[in-house]
Coordinates of C-alpha atoms in Angstrom, one line a residue:
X1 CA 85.1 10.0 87.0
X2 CA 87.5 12.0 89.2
X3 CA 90.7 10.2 88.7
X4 CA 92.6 12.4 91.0
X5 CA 90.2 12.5 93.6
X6 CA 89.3 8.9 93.8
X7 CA 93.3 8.5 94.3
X8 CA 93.1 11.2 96.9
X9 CA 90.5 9.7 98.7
X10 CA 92.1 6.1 98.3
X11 CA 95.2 7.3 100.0
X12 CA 92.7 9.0 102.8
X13 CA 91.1 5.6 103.5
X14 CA 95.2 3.8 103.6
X15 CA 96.1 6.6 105.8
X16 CA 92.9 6.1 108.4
X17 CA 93.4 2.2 108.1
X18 CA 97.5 2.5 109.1
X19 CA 96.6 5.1 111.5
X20 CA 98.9 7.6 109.4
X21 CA 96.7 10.9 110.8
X22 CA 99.4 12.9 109.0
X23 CA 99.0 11.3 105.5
X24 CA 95.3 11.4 106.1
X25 CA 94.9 14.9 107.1
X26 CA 97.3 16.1 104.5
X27 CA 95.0 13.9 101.8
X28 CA 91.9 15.4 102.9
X29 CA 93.0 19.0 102.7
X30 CA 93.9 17.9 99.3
X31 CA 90.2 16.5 98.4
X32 CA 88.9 19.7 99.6
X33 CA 90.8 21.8 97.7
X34 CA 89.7 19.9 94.6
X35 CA 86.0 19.5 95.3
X36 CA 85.5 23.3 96.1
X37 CA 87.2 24.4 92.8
X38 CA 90.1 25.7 95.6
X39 CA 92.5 23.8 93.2
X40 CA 93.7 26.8 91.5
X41 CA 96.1 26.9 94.2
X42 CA 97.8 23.6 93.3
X43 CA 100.6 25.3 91.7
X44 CA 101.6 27.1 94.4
X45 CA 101.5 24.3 96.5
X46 CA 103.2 22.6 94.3
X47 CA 106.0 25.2 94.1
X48 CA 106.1 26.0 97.9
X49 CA 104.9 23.7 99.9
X50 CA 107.6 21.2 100.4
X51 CA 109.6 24.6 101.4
X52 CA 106.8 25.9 103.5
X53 CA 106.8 22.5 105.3
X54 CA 110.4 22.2 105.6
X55 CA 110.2 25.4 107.5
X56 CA 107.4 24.7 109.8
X57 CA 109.4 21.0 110.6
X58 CA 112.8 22.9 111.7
X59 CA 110.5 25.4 113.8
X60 CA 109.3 21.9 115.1
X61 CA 112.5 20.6 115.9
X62 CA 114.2 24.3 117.0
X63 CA 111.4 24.6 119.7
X64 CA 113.3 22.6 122.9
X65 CA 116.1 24.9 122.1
X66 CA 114.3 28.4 121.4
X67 CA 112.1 27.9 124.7
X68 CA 115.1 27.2 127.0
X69 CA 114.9 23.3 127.2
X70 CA 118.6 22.8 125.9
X71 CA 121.0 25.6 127.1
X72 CA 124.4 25.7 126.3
X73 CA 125.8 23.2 128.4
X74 CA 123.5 20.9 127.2
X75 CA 123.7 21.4 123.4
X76 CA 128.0 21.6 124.7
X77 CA 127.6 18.4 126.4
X78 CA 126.6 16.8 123.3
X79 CA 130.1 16.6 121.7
X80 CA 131.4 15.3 124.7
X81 CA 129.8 11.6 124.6
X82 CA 130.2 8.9 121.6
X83 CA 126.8 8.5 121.0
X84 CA 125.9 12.3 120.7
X85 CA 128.6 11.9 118.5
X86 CA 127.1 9.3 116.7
X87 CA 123.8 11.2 116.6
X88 CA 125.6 14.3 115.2
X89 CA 126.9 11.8 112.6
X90 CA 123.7 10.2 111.9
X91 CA 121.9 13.7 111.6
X92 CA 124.4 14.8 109.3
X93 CA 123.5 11.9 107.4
X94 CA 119.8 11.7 107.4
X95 CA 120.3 15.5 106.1
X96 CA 122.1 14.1 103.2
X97 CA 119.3 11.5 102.6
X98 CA 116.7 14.5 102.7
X99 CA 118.7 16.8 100.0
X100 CA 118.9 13.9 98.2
X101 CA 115.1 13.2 98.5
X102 CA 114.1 16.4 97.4
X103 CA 116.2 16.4 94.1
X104 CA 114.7 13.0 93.7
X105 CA 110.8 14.0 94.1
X106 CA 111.4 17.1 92.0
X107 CA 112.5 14.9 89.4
X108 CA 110.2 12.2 89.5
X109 CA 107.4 13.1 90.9
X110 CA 105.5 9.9 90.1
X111 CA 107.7 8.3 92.7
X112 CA 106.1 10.3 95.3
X113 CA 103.3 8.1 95.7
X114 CA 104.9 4.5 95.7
X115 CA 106.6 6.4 99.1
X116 CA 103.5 7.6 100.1
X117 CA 101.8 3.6 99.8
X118 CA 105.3 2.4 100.8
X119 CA 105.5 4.3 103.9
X120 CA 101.7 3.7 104.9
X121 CA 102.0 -0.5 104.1
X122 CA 105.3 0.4 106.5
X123 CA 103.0 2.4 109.6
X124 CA 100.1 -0.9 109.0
X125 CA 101.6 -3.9 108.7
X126 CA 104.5 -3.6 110.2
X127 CA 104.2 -1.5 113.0
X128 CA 106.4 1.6 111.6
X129 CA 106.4 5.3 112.2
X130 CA 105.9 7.6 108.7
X131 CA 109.2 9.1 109.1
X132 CA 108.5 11.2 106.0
X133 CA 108.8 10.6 102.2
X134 CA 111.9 13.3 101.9
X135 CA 114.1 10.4 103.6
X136 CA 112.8 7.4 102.0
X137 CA 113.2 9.4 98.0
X138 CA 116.9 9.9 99.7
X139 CA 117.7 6.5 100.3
X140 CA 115.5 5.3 97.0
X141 CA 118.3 7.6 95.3
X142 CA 120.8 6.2 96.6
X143 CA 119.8 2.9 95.1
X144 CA 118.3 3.9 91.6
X145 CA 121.1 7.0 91.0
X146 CA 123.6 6.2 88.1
X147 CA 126.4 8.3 89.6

């Protein structure tokens, strides 16, 4: 039996059931991979990806302001009103929580997939969004670190 890939495929079916189309994609590429001897790149993956995805997600976010949506009055504007301030603030913060995820999964990677069920159980029974594992591992630190 295919350990790995019956867990893959597990975490497909939790992802399709929560409606999680990220975690459900991202588990299927995965299954690929493995069934069509692709998994050779695993390493690399497992070396770049988070990095590679980072990237992609602050392209994501950079977009509004790269296409012209915010100009400089607008992104100006923001330090102007108490709760752009508090969203600066919060931002800041959430940062901190991701850094803090990262150092967290790259130490214990066998955490990853309690955040991964965690986070699904989150989007399905309790009507969540998957806000992403890196901020969950982040606060998880902040509750399991010894310093």
């Amino acid at each position: 039996m295919d350990t790995p890939a019956l867990i893959l495929l597990i975490l497909a079916g939790l992802g399709l059931l929560s409606g999680n189309s990220t975690v459900t994609i991202a588990m299927v590429i995965l299954l690929l991979l493995r069934v069509t001897q692709a998994h050779t790149l695993f390493p690399w993956i497992e070396k770049y990806g988070l990095t590679i995805g980072i990237i992609i997600l602050t392209i994501g976010v950079m977009a509004p302001i790269a296409s012209g949506k915010y100009d400089l009055a607008t992104l100006t504007a923001s330090f102007m009103n108490w709760k752009s301030l508090l969203a600066i603030a919060v931002g800041i913060f959430v940062s901190y929580l991701g850094g803090r995820g990262v150092g967290l999964m790259s130490t214990s990677p066998t955490i990853v997939t309690g955040l991964l069920v965690g986070t699904i159980i989150g989007v399905a029974l309790f009507r969540g969004v998957p806000v992403g594992p890196l901020i969950a591992a982040g606060i998880l630190s902040l509750f399991i670190s010894k310093g």
